Coordinates of C-alpha atoms in Angstrom, one line a residue:
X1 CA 115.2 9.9 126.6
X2 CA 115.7 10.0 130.2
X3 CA 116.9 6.7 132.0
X4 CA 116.7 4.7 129.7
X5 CA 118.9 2.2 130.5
X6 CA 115.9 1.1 132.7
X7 CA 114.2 0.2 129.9
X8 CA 115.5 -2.4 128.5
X9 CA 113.1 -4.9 129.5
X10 CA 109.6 -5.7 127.2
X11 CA 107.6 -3.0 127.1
X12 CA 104.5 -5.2 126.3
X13 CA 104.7 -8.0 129.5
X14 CA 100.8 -6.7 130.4
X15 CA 97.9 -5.0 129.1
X16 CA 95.3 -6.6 126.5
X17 CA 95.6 -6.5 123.1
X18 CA 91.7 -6.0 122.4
X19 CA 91.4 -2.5 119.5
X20 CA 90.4 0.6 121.2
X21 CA 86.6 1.2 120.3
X22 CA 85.3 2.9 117.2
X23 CA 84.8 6.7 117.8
X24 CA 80.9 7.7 117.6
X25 CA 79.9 10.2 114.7
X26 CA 78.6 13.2 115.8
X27 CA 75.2 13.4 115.5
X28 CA 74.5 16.5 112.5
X29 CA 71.3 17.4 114.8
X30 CA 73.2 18.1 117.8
X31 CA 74.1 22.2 116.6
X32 CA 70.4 23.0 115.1
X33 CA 69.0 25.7 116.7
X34 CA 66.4 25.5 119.6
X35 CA 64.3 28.2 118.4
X36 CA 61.4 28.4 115.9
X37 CA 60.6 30.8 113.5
X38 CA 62.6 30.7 109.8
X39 CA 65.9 31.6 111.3
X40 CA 66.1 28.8 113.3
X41 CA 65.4 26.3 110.2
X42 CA 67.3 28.1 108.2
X43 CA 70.4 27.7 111.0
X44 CA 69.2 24.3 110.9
X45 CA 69.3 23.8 107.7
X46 CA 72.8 24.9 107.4
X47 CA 74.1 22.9 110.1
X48 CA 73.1 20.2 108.6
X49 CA 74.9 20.6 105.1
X50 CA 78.3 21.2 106.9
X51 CA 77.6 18.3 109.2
X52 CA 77.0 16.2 105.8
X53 CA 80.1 17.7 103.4
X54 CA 82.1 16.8 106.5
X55 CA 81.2 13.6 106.8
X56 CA 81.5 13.0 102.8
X57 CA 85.1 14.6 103.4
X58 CA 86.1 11.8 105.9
X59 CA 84.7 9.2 103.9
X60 CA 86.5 10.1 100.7
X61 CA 89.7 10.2 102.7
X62 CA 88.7 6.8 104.5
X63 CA 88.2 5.0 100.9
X64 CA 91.1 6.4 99.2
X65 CA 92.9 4.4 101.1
X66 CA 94.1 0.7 100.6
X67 CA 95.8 -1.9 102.5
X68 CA 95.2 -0.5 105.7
X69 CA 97.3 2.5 105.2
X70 CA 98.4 2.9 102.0
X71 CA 97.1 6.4 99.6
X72 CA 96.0 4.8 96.3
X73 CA 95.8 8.6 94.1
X74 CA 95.3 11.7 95.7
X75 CA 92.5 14.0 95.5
X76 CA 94.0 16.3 93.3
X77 CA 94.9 13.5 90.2
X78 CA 91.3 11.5 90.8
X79 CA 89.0 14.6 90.5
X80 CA 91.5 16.8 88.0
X81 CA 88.3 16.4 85.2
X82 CA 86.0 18.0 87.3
X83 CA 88.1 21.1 87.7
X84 CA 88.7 21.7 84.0
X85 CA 87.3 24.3 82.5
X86 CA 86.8 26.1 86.0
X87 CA 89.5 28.5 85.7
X88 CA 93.4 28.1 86.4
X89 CA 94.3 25.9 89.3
X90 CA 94.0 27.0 93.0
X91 CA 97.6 27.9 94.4
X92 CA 98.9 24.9 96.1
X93 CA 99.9 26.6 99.4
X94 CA 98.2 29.8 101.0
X95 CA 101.4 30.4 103.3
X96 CA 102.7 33.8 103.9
X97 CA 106.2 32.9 104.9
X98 CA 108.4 34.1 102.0
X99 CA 109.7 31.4 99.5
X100 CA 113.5 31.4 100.2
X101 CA 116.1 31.0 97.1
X102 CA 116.7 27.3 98.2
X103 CA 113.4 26.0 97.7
X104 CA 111.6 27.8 94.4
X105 CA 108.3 27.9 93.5
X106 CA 108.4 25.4 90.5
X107 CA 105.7 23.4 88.4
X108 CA 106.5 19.9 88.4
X109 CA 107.6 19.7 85.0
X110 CA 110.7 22.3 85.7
X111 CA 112.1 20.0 88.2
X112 CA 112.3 17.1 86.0
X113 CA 114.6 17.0 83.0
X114 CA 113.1 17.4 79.7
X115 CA 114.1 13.9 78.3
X116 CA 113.1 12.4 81.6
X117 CA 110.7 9.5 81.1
X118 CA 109.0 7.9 84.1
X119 CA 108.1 5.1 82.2
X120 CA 111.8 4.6 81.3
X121 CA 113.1 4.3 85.0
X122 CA 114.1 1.4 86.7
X123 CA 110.3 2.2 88.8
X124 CA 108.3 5.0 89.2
X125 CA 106.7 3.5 92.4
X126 CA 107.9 5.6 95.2
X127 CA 106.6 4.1 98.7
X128 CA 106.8 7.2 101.4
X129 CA 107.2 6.3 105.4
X130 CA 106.5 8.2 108.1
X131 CA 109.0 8.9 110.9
X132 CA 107.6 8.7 114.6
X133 CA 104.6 10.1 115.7
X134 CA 104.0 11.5 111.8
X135 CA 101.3 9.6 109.6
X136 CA 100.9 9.7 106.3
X137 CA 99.3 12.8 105.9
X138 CA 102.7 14.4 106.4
X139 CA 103.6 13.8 102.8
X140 CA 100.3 15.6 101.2
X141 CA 102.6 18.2 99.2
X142 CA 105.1 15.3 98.3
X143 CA 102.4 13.2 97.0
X144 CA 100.8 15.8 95.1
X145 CA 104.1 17.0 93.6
X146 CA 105.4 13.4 92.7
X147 CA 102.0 12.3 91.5
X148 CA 102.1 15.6 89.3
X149 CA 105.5 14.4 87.8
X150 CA 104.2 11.3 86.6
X151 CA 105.2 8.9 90.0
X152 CA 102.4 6.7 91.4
X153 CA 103.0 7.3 95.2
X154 CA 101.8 5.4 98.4
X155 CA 102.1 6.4 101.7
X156 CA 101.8 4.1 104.0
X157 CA 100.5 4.5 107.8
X158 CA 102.6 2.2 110.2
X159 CA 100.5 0.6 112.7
X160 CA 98.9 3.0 115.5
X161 CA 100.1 5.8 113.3
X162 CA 98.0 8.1 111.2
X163 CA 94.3 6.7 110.6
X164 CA 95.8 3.1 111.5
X165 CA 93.3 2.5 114.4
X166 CA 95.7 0.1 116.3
X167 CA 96.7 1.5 119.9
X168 CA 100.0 2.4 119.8
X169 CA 101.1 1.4 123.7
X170 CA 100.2 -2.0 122.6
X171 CA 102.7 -2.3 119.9
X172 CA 105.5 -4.5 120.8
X173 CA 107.7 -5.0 117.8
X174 CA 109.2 -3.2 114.7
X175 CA 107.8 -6.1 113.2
X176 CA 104.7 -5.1 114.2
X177 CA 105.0 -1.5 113.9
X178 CA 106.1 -1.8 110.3
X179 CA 103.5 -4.8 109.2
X180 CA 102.0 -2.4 107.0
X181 CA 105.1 -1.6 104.6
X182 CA 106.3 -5.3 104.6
X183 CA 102.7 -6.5 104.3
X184 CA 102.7 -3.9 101.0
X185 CA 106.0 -5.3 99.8
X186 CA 104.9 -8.8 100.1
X187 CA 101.7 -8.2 98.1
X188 CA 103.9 -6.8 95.2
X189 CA 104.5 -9.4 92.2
X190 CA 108.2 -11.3 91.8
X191 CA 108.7 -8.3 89.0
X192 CA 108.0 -5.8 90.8
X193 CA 110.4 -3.3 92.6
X194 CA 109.9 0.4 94.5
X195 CA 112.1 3.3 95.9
X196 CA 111.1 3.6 99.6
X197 CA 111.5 6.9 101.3
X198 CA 111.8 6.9 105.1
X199 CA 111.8 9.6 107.6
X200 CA 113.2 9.3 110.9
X201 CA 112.1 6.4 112.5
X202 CA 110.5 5.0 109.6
X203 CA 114.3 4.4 108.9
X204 CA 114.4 1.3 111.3
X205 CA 111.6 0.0 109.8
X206 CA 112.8 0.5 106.0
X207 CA 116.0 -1.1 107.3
X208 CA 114.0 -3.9 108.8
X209 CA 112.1 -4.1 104.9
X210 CA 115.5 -4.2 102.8
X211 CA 116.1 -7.1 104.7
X212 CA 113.4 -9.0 104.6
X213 CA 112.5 -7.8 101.0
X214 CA 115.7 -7.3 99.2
X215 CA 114.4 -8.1 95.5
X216 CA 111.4 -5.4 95.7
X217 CA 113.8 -2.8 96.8
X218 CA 115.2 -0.6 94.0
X219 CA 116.4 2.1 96.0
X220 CA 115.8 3.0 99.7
X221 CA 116.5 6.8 100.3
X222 CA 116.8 8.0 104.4
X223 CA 115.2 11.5 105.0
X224 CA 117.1 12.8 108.2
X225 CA 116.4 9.5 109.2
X226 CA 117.9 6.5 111.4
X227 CA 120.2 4.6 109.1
X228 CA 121.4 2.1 111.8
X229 CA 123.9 -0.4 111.3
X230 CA 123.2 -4.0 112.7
X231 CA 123.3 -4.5 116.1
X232 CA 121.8 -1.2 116.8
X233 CA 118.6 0.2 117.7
X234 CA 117.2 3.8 116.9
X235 CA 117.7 4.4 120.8
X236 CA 121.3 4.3 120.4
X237 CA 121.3 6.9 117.8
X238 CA 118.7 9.1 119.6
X239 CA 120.8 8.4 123.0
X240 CA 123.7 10.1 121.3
X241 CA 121.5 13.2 119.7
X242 CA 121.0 13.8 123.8
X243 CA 124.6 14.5 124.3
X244 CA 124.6 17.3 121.8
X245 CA 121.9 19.3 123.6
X246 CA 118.8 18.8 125.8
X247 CA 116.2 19.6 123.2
X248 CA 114.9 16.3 122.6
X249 CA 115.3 15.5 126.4
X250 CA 113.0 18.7 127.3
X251 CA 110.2 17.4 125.2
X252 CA 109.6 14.1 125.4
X253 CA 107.1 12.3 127.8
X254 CA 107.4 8.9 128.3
X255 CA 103.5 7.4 128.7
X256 CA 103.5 4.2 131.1
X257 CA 100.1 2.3 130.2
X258 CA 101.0 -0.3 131.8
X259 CA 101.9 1.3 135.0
X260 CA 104.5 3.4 136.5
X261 CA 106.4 0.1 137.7
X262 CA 106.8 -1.3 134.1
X263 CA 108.8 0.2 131.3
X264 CA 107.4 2.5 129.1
X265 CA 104.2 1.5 126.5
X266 CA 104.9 5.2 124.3
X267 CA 106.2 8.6 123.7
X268 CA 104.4 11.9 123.8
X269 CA 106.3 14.9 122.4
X270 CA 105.2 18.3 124.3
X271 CA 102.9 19.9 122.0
X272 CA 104.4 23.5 123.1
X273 CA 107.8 22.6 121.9
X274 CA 107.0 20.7 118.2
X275 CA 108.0 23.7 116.2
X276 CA 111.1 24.3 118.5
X277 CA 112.0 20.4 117.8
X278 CA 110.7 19.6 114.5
X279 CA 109.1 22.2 112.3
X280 CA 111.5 24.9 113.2
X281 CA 111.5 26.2 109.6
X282 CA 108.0 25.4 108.9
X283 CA 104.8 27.1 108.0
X284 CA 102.6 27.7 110.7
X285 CA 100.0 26.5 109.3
X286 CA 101.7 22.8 108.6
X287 CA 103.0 23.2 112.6
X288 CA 99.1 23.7 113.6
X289 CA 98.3 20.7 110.9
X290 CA 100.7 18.8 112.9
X291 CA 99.5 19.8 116.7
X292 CA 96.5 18.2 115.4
X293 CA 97.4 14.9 113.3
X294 CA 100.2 13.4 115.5
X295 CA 100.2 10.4 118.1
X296 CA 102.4 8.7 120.7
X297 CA 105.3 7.1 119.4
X298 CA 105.7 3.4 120.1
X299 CA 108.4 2.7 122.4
X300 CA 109.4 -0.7 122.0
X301 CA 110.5 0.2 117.9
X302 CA 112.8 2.4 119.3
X303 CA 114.3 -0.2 122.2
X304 CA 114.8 -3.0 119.3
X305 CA 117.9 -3.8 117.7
X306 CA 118.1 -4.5 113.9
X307 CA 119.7 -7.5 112.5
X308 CA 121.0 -6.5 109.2
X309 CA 123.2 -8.8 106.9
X310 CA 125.3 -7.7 103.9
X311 CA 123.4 -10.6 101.3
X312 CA 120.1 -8.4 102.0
X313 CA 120.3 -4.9 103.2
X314 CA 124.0 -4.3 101.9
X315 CA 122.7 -5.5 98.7
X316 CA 119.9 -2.3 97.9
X317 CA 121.3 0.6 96.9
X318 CA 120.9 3.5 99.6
X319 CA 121.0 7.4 99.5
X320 CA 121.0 10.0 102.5
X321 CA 119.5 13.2 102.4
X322 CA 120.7 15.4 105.2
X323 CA 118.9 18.3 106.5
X324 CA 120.8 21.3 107.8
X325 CA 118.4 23.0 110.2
X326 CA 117.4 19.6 112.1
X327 CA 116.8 20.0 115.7
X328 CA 115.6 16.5 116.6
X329 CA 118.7 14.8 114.9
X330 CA 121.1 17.6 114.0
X331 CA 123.6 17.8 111.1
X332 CA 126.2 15.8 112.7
X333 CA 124.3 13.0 113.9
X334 CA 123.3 12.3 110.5
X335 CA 126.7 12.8 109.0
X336 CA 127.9 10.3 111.9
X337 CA 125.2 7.7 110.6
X338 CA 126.5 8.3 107.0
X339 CA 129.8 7.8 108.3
X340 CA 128.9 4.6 110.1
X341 CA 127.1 2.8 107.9
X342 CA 128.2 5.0 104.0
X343 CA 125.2 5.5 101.2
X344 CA 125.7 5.2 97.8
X345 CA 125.3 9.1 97.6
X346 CA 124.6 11.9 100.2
X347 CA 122.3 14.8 99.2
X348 CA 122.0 17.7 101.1
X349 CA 118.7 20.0 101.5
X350 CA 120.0 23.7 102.8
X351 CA 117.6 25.7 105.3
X352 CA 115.2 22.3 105.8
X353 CA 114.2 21.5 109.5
X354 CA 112.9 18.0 110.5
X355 CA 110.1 17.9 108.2
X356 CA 111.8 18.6 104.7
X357 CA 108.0 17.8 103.5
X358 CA 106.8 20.9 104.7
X359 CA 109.5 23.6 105.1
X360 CA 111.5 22.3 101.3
X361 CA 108.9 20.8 99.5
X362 CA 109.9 21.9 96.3
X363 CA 113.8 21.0 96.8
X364 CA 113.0 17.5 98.4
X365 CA 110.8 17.0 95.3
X366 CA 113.7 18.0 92.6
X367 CA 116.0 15.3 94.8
X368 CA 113.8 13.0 95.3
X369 CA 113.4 12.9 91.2
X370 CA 117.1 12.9 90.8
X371 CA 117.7 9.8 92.8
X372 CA 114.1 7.8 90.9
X373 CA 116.1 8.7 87.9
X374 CA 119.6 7.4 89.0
X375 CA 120.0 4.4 86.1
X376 CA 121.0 0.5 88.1
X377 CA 124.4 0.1 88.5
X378 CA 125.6 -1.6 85.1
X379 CA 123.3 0.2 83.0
X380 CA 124.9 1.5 79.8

């Protein structure tokens, strides 16, 4: 990450805090055609019915959401009546890139064993969490899959991440950036207990949940993601993936909204070298999804240091699941972590890049399930 040992100071020292300003609709009349005769209102005419099932699109994905960033069901479970009796199911991916042996095409119900009960587990809540840059809508085939299983899923957009409409170079804290998981948490009843599931820097802010929220915790599982130990911050662990090669180095731009003479407000990753970085293994069309959907990340997250205390984060059970083919924190750095700060259990998903979720979907499903179904410790 460059110098960064200049950047130790607060990120957030200037600037106003006020929201960035609502983006204006489109107006549907701005594409009709100029011309008259009955091409031109037909043209019209069509212009405006796309204009209008767009528009009902983003308003179905704006109310499915709750709690400021959280997916209550997705799509595919809410409307599954109005598909019935319309023929088999549309295939859930249109990718040409050839299914390799280590992720299978499986329905659901193969990847689960037989006698496997949701309602039986310990919780069949399973709270998802972006890394860095990434938003919610990186788990779509996770979601579906899970929910498809019999899981009830949320995936929660941190603040300025996702649809979150906060401005991310105003963001000054992990507390802040992860207000919208431990706001979650601390909605959920004394009873009440979920696996979260964190992807690279959605690590720190899991971390900085299991110790706030202990009790709610079941099981906290870290996709290729910074496990830290306390006293560290997810720049030390990113500081050390720079010494093994300059990937990261190459494509990251540090964004300096509060001038050039202050530290840095963000991070912008080069949008030519994503699938070099990230989706390396990915189908094209999740990389072009991806060019699309992601945002700065927050930079003083990354600069803050967890304080983590064996009574609370030591006392939820944690899993690692490495990923072989990662090019933004390679193989060893996350055996390193492991190493550092030891799971309960490490899981391994062969041939997966940076986002499992898209280039494994089907094998980070099957270990995602085998870890939900992992009894407590004590149980007979």
């Amino acid at each position: 990450m460059g110098s960064l040992v200049s950047c130790l100071s607060d990120p957030c020292q200037s600037g106003n805090g006020s929201p960035p300003p609502q983006a204006r609709r489109r107006s549907s009349t701005s594409s009709r055609g100029r011309g008259g005769g009955g091409g031109g209102r037909d043209s019209a005419k069509a212009s405006v019915t796309i204009d209008e099932e767009a528009l009902a699109a983003a308003a179905a994905l704006v109310l499915g959401q709750r709690g400021g960033g959280a997916f209550e069901r997705s799509a595919s479970v809410r409307y599954a009546a109005k598909r019935h009796g319309q023929g088999p199911p549309l295939p859930r991916s249109c990718s040409t890139r050839p299914r390799s042996l280590a992720d299978p095409e499986l329905q659901p119900q193969q990847l689960l064993a037989k006698d496997l009960n949701t309602k039986d587990l310990e919780t069949s809540v399973i709270v998802l969490v972006h890394g860095g840059g990434f938003g919610a809508w990186c788990w779509y085939k996770t979601i579906s899959l899970l929910e498809d299983s019999g899981f009830r899923v949320n995936a929660i957009d941190l603040t300025g991440s996702g649809i979150h409409s906060y401005d991310t170079n105003k963001i000054c804290s992990l507390s802040e950036y992860a207000e919208p998981l431990t706001s979650y948490l601390e909605g959920l009843g004394d009873a009440e207990k979920v696996i979260l599931v964190a992807h690279d820097l959605g690590g720190a802010c899991v971390s900085y949940a299991m110790e706030m929220f202990p009790t709610k915790v079941a099981k906290a599982v870290f996709l290729c993601a910074a496990m830290l130990t306390n006293g560290n911050s997810a720049l030390d662990m990113f500081q050390q993936q720079m010494d093994t090669n300059g990937t990261l180095q190459k494509a990251q731009a540090f964004v300096y909204s509060n001038g050039k003479d202050r530290p840095p407000t963000a991070i912008n990753v080069d949008r030519a070298l994503l699938r070099d970085l990230l989706f390396n293994q990915s189908p094209s069309k999740d990389v072009s999804l991806a060019s699309v959907s992601m945002r700065p990340i927050p930079f003083a997250p990354v600069l803050e240091k967890l304080v983590l205390t064996a009574e609370n984060y030591g006392s939820v059970r944690r899993f690692y699941v490495e990923t072989t083919e990662d090019n933004a924190i390679p193989l060893p750095l996350q055996q390193s972590m492991c190493g550092a700060n030891p799971p309960e259990k490490v899981l391994r998903l062969k041939g997966a890049d940076h986002a499992p979720f898209f280039s494994k979907p089907q094998a980070l499903h099957k270990t995602l399930v085998e870890i939900a179904a992992m009894p407590p410790v004590g149980a007979s």
